Amino acid sequence: MYKQIFLKPKKEESLKRFHPWVFSGAISHTDNPVEEGEIVEIYDSAKNFIALGHSQIGSIAVRVLSFEKEEINEIFWVKRIRESASARTSLGVSHSTTHSIYRLVHGEGDLLPGLIVDVYGKTAVMQAHSIGMHVHRHAIADAIIHVLSPNVSAVYYKSSGTLPYKADIDVEDGFLVGNSTEGTALENGLAFYIDWLKGQKTGFFIDQRDNRSLLEKYANGKSILNMFCYTGGFSVYALRGGASMVHSVDSSAKAIDLTNKNVTLNFPNDTRHTAFATDAFKFLAEMDNAYDIIVLDPPAFAKHRDALKNALQGYKRLNAKAIEKIKPGGILFTFSCSQIVSKEQFRLAVFSAAAITGRHVRILHQLTQPADHPISIYHPEGEYLKGLVMMVE
Ligand code: SAH
């Protein structure tokens, strides 16, 4: 059937605890040369079957798809997409009359490592982070339609920026199934214009949904600064929550256009909102408004381990400025989406920021990613979004 990979003695331990990766250093030998993206079976040194998955060249040599011996075919993909979809239904985030934005597949958290699928109304946007998922893209797209039709009728493939560059394959983004020009979808009754063609990630940051809802609860009568606004998600929720004034800031002019578009979609002719295309640090240094609430949701400051120290320094500097400037009794929502920055490290950076200002700061909420971005308990690396909501006296 599939080619076989044999592990060195004792190297099966983490797999037996359902960790979904095999590191190259754990491999003793293979029965035949393995091609990148191919399905391989993994055996322990006593030749017992452990798991099967996608092979890849690099330090993560295999990404596990199943801990059972099974055929990876159309039936497999339909079964697994159906499992992911029914989990989303039971979480209450799948299609309804007021909601059509959710993450259908969250990589390792759905035991589909290397695959992200986000749903925006009738369109599913699929992103492969491994060659194996790229190889299977058509079967996966067909499975998505099979399971989610008629709610979803198109699958857009967006992997040109996410596949490992070493693989040296030419990938073009485009529709694998259907076609959709419909650009808006609903999140908790709010409409968002999603630019999956040119937008960041799959076009929208679904992972902040619950945290945007929390902001909405605090927003009534408040002046709010949404820093690093991108599509303006936090701003739109704040406006619905009754904010007296919302300022959105992003250094990208395209992001500011999207924010203005989304505000207008939901609150046409609302004069409470203004957006600024400028650098966050510059805005914070120069602003004379004291806000009741500040949201800081910067891009990942560290994508690689060697950038960790600078990233922590960046979080400290940014948070210190916001804590220094926020109104007495103000509330700061602060986030880090850097996977390599731990919850503890982020909190320490914010602690150092608070200490610089000398203000009294209390933690009200500790936030993370929502339920459609599940974290396998055996793969804690999947936890990437960290947030603190703090009251500054
Ligand atoms: N809060 C957003 C997601 C933020 S993504 C949401 O809920 O959807 C990070 C954003 O930070 C990007 O849009 C990027 O353009 C912006 N950005 C990056 N560096 C910046 C800087 N120095 N100043 C202001 N914005 C910046």
Coordinates of C-alpha atoms and ligand atoms in Angstrom, one line a residue:
M1 CA 0.0 0.0 0.0
Y2 CA 1.8 3.1 1.2
K3 CA 5.6 3.4 1.7
Q4 CA 6.8 2.6 5.2
I5 CA 8.9 4.7 7.6
F6 CA 10.5 3.1 10.6
L7 CA 11.2 5.0 13.8
K8 CA 14.3 4.7 16.0
P9 CA 13.7 2.9 19.3
K10 CA 11.4 4.8 21.8
K11 CA 10.7 7.5 19.2
E12 CA 7.0 6.5 19.0
E13 CA 6.2 7.8 22.5
S14 CA 4.8 11.2 21.5
L15 CA 2.9 9.7 18.6
K16 CA 1.2 7.3 20.9
R17 CA 0.0 10.3 22.8
F18 CA -1.4 11.6 19.6
H19 CA 1.1 14.3 18.9
P20 CA 0.6 14.8 15.1
W21 CA 4.2 15.3 13.9
V22 CA 7.2 13.0 13.3
F23 CA 10.5 14.9 13.4
S24 CA 13.2 13.8 10.9
G25 CA 15.6 12.9 13.7
A26 CA 13.2 10.2 15.0
I27 CA 13.4 8.3 11.7
S28 CA 15.6 5.2 11.5
H29 CA 15.0 4.3 7.8
T30 CA 12.4 4.0 5.1
D31 CA 11.6 0.9 2.9
N32 CA 11.7 3.0 -0.3
P33 CA 12.7 6.6 -1.1
V34 CA 9.7 8.8 -0.2
E35 CA 8.5 11.7 -2.3
E36 CA 7.5 15.0 -0.8
G37 CA 3.8 15.1 -0.1
E38 CA 3.3 11.3 -0.4
I39 CA 1.3 9.3 2.2
V40 CA 3.5 7.2 4.4
E41 CA 2.9 4.7 7.1
I42 CA 4.8 5.0 10.3
Y43 CA 6.1 2.0 12.3
D44 CA 7.9 1.7 15.6
S45 CA 11.2 -0.1 15.8
A46 CA 9.4 -3.3 16.6
K47 CA 7.5 -2.9 13.3
N48 CA 4.1 -2.1 14.9
F49 CA 1.9 0.3 12.9
I50 CA 1.6 3.7 14.7
A51 CA 0.1 6.2 12.3
L52 CA 0.0 7.5 8.7
G53 CA 0.4 10.9 7.3
H54 CA 1.9 13.3 4.7
S55 CA 5.7 13.2 4.3
Q56 CA 7.6 16.4 3.8
I57 CA 11.3 17.4 3.5
G58 CA 12.3 19.3 6.6
S59 CA 12.5 18.9 10.3
I60 CA 8.8 17.9 10.5
A61 CA 9.1 14.8 8.3
V62 CA 5.6 13.5 8.6
R63 CA 2.3 15.2 9.5
V64 CA -0.1 12.7 10.8
L65 CA -3.6 12.3 9.3
S66 CA -4.7 9.2 11.1
F67 CA -3.7 6.9 13.9
E68 CA -5.5 4.0 12.1
K69 CA -4.5 2.1 9.1
E70 CA -6.9 3.4 6.4
E71 CA -7.0 4.4 2.8
I72 CA -6.6 8.2 2.2
N73 CA -9.2 8.6 -0.5
E74 CA -12.4 10.6 -1.2
I75 CA -14.2 8.7 1.5
F76 CA -11.5 9.7 4.0
W77 CA -11.7 13.4 3.1
V78 CA -15.5 13.5 3.2
K79 CA -15.5 11.8 6.6
R80 CA -13.0 14.2 8.1
I81 CA -14.5 17.3 6.6
R82 CA -17.9 16.1 7.9
E83 CA -16.5 15.6 11.4
S84 CA -15.1 19.2 11.3
A85 CA -18.3 20.6 10.0
S86 CA -20.5 18.8 12.6
A87 CA -18.2 20.1 15.4
R88 CA -18.8 23.6 14.1
T89 CA -22.5 23.1 14.1
S90 CA -22.5 21.9 17.7
L91 CA -20.4 25.0 18.6
G92 CA -23.1 27.2 17.1
V93 CA -20.8 28.9 14.5
S94 CA -21.9 27.3 11.2
H95 CA -24.3 28.8 8.7
S96 CA -27.4 30.6 10.0
T97 CA -29.4 33.6 8.9
T98 CA -27.2 35.9 10.9
H99 CA -23.8 34.1 10.7
S100 CA -21.8 32.7 7.9
I101 CA -18.1 33.2 8.8
Y102 CA -16.2 30.5 10.6
R103 CA -13.1 28.3 10.5
L104 CA -14.1 24.9 9.2
V105 CA -10.6 23.3 9.6
H106 CA -7.9 24.4 11.9
G107 CA -4.9 22.2 11.1
E108 CA -3.6 20.1 13.9
G109 CA -6.6 21.0 16.1
D110 CA -8.8 19.0 13.6
L111 CA -6.1 16.4 13.0
L112 CA -5.6 17.8 9.5
P113 CA -2.1 19.2 9.9
G114 CA -1.2 21.7 7.2
L115 CA -4.7 22.5 6.3
I116 CA -6.8 25.6 7.0
V117 CA -10.3 26.2 5.7
D118 CA -12.2 29.3 6.4
V119 CA -15.8 29.8 5.3
Y120 CA -17.2 33.1 4.2
G121 CA -20.8 32.7 3.1
K122 CA -20.9 30.6 0.0
T123 CA -17.2 30.5 -0.4
A124 CA -14.7 28.4 1.4
V125 CA -11.1 29.6 1.3
M126 CA -8.6 26.8 1.6
Q127 CA -4.9 27.2 2.6
A128 CA -2.3 24.5 2.4
H129 CA 0.8 24.7 4.6
S130 CA 2.2 21.3 3.5
I131 CA 2.9 19.7 0.2
G132 CA 0.7 16.8 1.1
M133 CA -2.4 19.0 1.5
H134 CA -1.5 20.7 -1.8
V135 CA -1.3 17.3 -3.5
H136 CA -4.8 16.4 -2.2
R137 CA -6.3 19.9 -2.8
H138 CA -8.9 18.7 -5.4
A139 CA -10.2 15.9 -3.3
I140 CA -10.4 18.2 -0.2
A141 CA -12.3 20.9 -2.2
D142 CA -14.7 18.3 -3.5
A143 CA -15.3 17.0 0.0
I144 CA -16.0 20.5 1.3
I145 CA -18.7 20.9 -1.4
H146 CA -20.1 17.5 -0.8
V147 CA -20.5 18.1 2.9
L148 CA -21.5 21.8 2.9
S149 CA -23.6 22.2 -0.2
P150 CA -25.8 24.2 -0.8
N151 CA -24.5 26.6 1.9
V152 CA -21.1 26.6 0.3
S153 CA -20.8 26.4 -3.5
A154 CA -17.2 27.6 -4.2
V155 CA -13.7 26.7 -3.0
Y156 CA -11.0 29.3 -3.4
Y157 CA -7.4 27.9 -3.1
K158 CA -5.0 30.4 -1.6
S159 CA -1.6 28.8 -0.9
S160 CA 0.9 30.6 -3.0
G161 CA 2.2 32.3 0.1
T162 CA 1.9 29.4 2.6
L163 CA 3.5 26.4 1.0
P164 CA 7.2 25.7 2.0
Y165 CA 9.4 27.6 -0.4
K166 CA 11.9 24.8 -0.5
A167 CA 9.3 22.6 -2.3
D168 CA 10.0 24.8 -5.3
I169 CA 6.6 24.3 -6.9
D170 CA 4.6 26.9 -8.7
V171 CA 1.2 27.4 -7.1
E172 CA -1.4 29.7 -8.4
D173 CA -4.3 31.0 -6.3
G174 CA -7.7 30.5 -7.8
F175 CA -11.0 28.7 -7.6
L176 CA -10.9 24.9 -7.4
V177 CA -14.7 24.6 -7.5
G178 CA -17.3 27.1 -8.6
N179 CA -16.7 30.8 -8.6
S180 CA -18.0 33.5 -6.4
T181 CA -18.1 37.2 -6.7
E182 CA -20.2 37.6 -3.6
G183 CA -17.9 39.6 -1.3
T184 CA -19.8 39.9 1.9
A185 CA -20.6 37.5 4.7
L186 CA -22.0 37.7 8.2
E187 CA -20.5 37.4 11.6
N188 CA -22.9 37.6 14.6
G189 CA -25.3 39.7 12.5
L190 CA -22.7 42.1 11.3
A191 CA -21.7 42.2 7.6
F192 CA -18.1 42.1 6.5
Y193 CA -16.6 42.6 3.1
I194 CA -14.0 39.8 2.7
D195 CA -11.2 40.2 0.2
W196 CA -9.9 36.6 0.0
L197 CA -8.1 37.4 -3.3
K198 CA -5.8 40.0 -1.9
G199 CA -6.4 40.1 1.8
Q200 CA -4.1 38.9 4.6
K201 CA -4.4 35.2 5.6
T202 CA -7.6 33.9 4.1
G203 CA -9.1 37.5 4.1
F204 CA -10.3 38.0 7.6
F205 CA -9.2 37.4 11.2
I206 CA -12.0 35.0 12.3
D207 CA -9.9 34.2 15.5
Q208 CA -10.9 37.5 17.2
R209 CA -14.6 36.9 16.9
D210 CA -15.3 36.2 20.6
N211 CA -12.9 39.0 21.7
R212 CA -14.8 41.4 19.4
S213 CA -18.0 40.4 21.2
L214 CA -16.4 41.1 24.5
L215 CA -15.4 44.6 23.4
E216 CA -19.0 45.2 22.2
K217 CA -20.2 44.6 25.8
Y218 CA -17.8 47.2 27.2
A219 CA -18.3 49.8 24.4
N220 CA -21.5 51.6 25.5
G221 CA -20.8 55.4 25.7
K222 CA -17.0 54.9 25.4
S223 CA -14.4 56.5 23.2
I224 CA -12.4 53.6 21.6
L225 CA -9.1 53.4 19.7
N226 CA -8.8 50.3 17.6
M227 CA -5.1 50.0 16.8
F228 CA -4.0 47.6 14.0
C229 CA -7.6 47.5 12.8
Y230 CA -7.1 45.7 9.4
T231 CA -10.7 45.1 8.3
G232 CA -12.1 47.0 11.2
G233 CA -13.7 44.0 13.0
F234 CA -13.3 45.5 16.5
S235 CA -14.5 48.9 15.3
V236 CA -17.8 47.6 13.9
Y237 CA -18.6 45.6 17.1
A238 CA -17.7 48.7 19.2
L239 CA -20.1 50.8 17.1
R240 CA -22.9 48.3 17.6
G241 CA -22.1 48.3 21.3
G242 CA -22.9 52.0 21.5
A243 CA -19.4 53.5 21.5
S244 CA -19.5 57.3 21.4
M245 CA -16.5 57.5 19.2
V246 CA -14.3 55.0 17.4
H247 CA -10.9 55.6 15.9
S248 CA -9.3 52.9 13.7
V249 CA -5.6 52.9 12.9
D250 CA -3.6 50.8 10.5
S251 CA -0.4 51.6 8.5
S252 CA -1.9 50.0 5.4
A253 CA -4.1 52.2 3.3
K254 CA -5.8 49.1 1.9
A255 CA -6.8 48.1 5.5
I256 CA -8.2 51.5 6.1
D257 CA -10.3 51.3 2.9
L258 CA -11.6 47.9 4.1
T259 CA -12.4 49.3 7.6
N260 CA -14.3 52.2 6.1
K261 CA -16.2 49.9 3.8
N262 CA -17.2 47.6 6.6
V263 CA -18.3 50.5 8.9
T264 CA -20.4 51.9 6.1
L265 CA -21.9 48.4 5.3
N266 CA -23.3 48.2 8.8
F267 CA -23.7 51.9 9.9
P268 CA -24.1 54.1 6.8
N269 CA -23.7 57.8 7.5
D270 CA -22.5 57.2 11.1
T271 CA -20.3 60.0 12.2
R272 CA -18.9 58.3 15.2
H273 CA -16.1 56.6 13.3
T274 CA -12.9 57.9 11.8
A275 CA -10.0 55.8 10.3
F276 CA -6.3 56.8 10.1
A277 CA -3.7 55.3 7.8
T278 CA -0.6 55.8 9.9
D279 CA 2.0 54.0 12.0
A280 CA 0.8 52.7 15.4
F281 CA 3.8 53.9 17.3
K282 CA 3.6 57.4 15.7
F283 CA -0.1 57.6 16.4
L284 CA 0.3 56.7 20.0
A285 CA 3.2 59.1 20.5
E286 CA 1.4 62.0 19.0
M287 CA -2.3 61.5 19.9
D288 CA -3.9 64.0 22.2
N289 CA -7.1 62.1 22.7
A290 CA -7.3 60.0 25.9
Y291 CA -9.4 57.0 25.1
D292 CA -11.7 55.0 27.4
I293 CA -10.8 51.8 25.6
I294 CA -7.7 50.9 23.5
V295 CA -7.4 47.7 21.4
L296 CA -3.9 46.6 20.5
D297 CA -3.9 43.7 18.0
P298 CA -0.6 43.9 16.2
P299 CA 0.7 41.5 13.6
A300 CA 2.9 38.6 14.9
F301 CA 6.1 40.5 16.0
A302 CA 8.1 37.2 15.9
K303 CA 7.7 34.6 13.3
H304 CA 11.0 32.8 14.1
R305 CA 12.6 32.0 17.4
D306 CA 15.6 34.2 16.8
A307 CA 13.3 37.2 16.7
L308 CA 11.8 36.5 20.1
K309 CA 13.8 39.0 22.1
N310 CA 13.0 41.8 19.8
A311 CA 9.3 40.8 19.7
L312 CA 9.0 40.9 23.5
Q313 CA 10.7 44.3 23.4
G314 CA 8.1 45.4 20.8
Y315 CA 5.2 44.3 22.9
K316 CA 6.6 46.0 25.9
R317 CA 7.1 49.3 24.1
L318 CA 3.7 49.3 22.5
N319 CA 1.8 48.4 25.7
A320 CA 3.7 50.9 27.8
K321 CA 2.6 53.7 25.4
A322 CA -1.0 52.6 25.5
I323 CA -1.1 52.1 29.3
E324 CA 0.6 55.5 29.8
K325 CA -1.9 57.3 27.6
I326 CA -5.3 55.6 28.4
K327 CA -7.9 57.4 30.5
P328 CA -8.0 56.7 34.3
G329 CA -10.3 53.7 34.7
G330 CA -9.7 52.8 31.0
I331 CA -9.7 49.3 29.6
L332 CA -7.0 47.9 27.4
F333 CA -7.5 44.9 25.2
T334 CA -4.0 43.7 24.2
F335 CA -3.1 40.7 22.0
S336 CA -0.2 38.7 20.7
C337 CA -0.7 36.3 17.8
S338 CA 3.0 35.2 17.7
Q339 CA 3.0 31.4 18.0
I340 CA 6.5 31.4 19.5
V341 CA 5.6 33.9 22.2
S342 CA 4.1 32.0 25.1
K343 CA 1.3 33.2 27.3
E344 CA 3.7 33.7 30.2
Q345 CA 6.2 35.6 28.1
F346 CA 3.5 37.9 26.7
R347 CA 2.1 38.5 30.2
L348 CA 5.6 39.3 31.4
A349 CA 6.1 41.8 28.6
V350 CA 2.8 43.5 29.5
F351 CA 3.8 43.4 33.2
S352 CA 7.1 45.2 32.3
A353 CA 5.1 47.7 30.3
A354 CA 2.8 48.5 33.2
A355 CA 5.7 48.8 35.6
I356 CA 7.4 51.4 33.4
T357 CA 4.2 53.6 33.6
G358 CA 3.8 53.2 37.3
R359 CA 0.0 52.9 36.9
H360 CA -2.1 50.4 38.7
V361 CA -3.2 47.7 36.3
R362 CA -5.6 44.8 36.9
I363 CA -6.3 41.9 34.6
L364 CA -10.0 41.4 34.0
H365 CA -10.0 38.7 31.3
Q366 CA -7.4 36.4 29.8
L367 CA -8.4 35.7 26.2
T368 CA -7.5 33.2 23.6
Q369 CA -8.6 31.8 20.2
P370 CA -12.3 30.7 19.8
A371 CA -13.7 27.2 19.7
D372 CA -13.5 26.9 15.9
H373 CA -9.7 27.2 16.3
P374 CA -9.4 24.2 18.6
I375 CA -6.1 23.2 20.2
S376 CA -5.2 19.5 20.4
I377 CA -4.2 19.0 24.0
Y378 CA -1.3 16.8 22.7
H379 CA -0.2 19.6 20.4
P380 CA 0.0 22.7 22.6
E381 CA 2.0 24.5 19.8
G382 CA -1.5 25.1 18.3
E383 CA -2.3 27.8 20.9
Y384 CA -1.2 31.0 19.3
L385 CA -3.6 33.8 20.2
K386 CA -3.2 35.4 23.6
G387 CA -5.0 38.4 25.0
L388 CA -5.3 40.3 28.2
V389 CA -8.1 42.8 29.1
M390 CA -6.9 45.1 31.8
M391 CA -8.3 48.0 33.8
V392 CA -5.8 50.9 34.2
E393 CA -6.5 53.1 37.3
Ligands
SAH1 N1 -7.3 43.5 14.6 C1 -7.4 43.0 13.2 C2 -6.2 42.2 12.8 C3 -4.9 42.9 12.8 S1 -3.7 42.3 11.7 C4 -8.7 42.2 13.1 O1 -9.4 42.0 14.1 O2 -9.1 41.8 12.0 C5 -2.4 43.4 11.9 C6 -2.6 44.7 11.2 O3 -1.5 45.5 11.6 C7 -2.4 44.6 9.7 O4 -3.6 45.1 9.0 C8 -1.2 45.5 9.3 O5 -1.4 46.3 8.2 C9 -1.2 46.4 10.6 N2 0.2 47.0 10.9 C10 1.4 46.3 10.8 N3 2.3 47.1 11.3 C11 1.8 48.3 11.7 C12 2.2 49.5 12.3 N4 3.5 49.7 12.5 N5 1.3 50.5 12.5 C13 0.0 50.3 12.3 N6 -0.5 49.2 11.7 C14 0.4 48.2 11.4

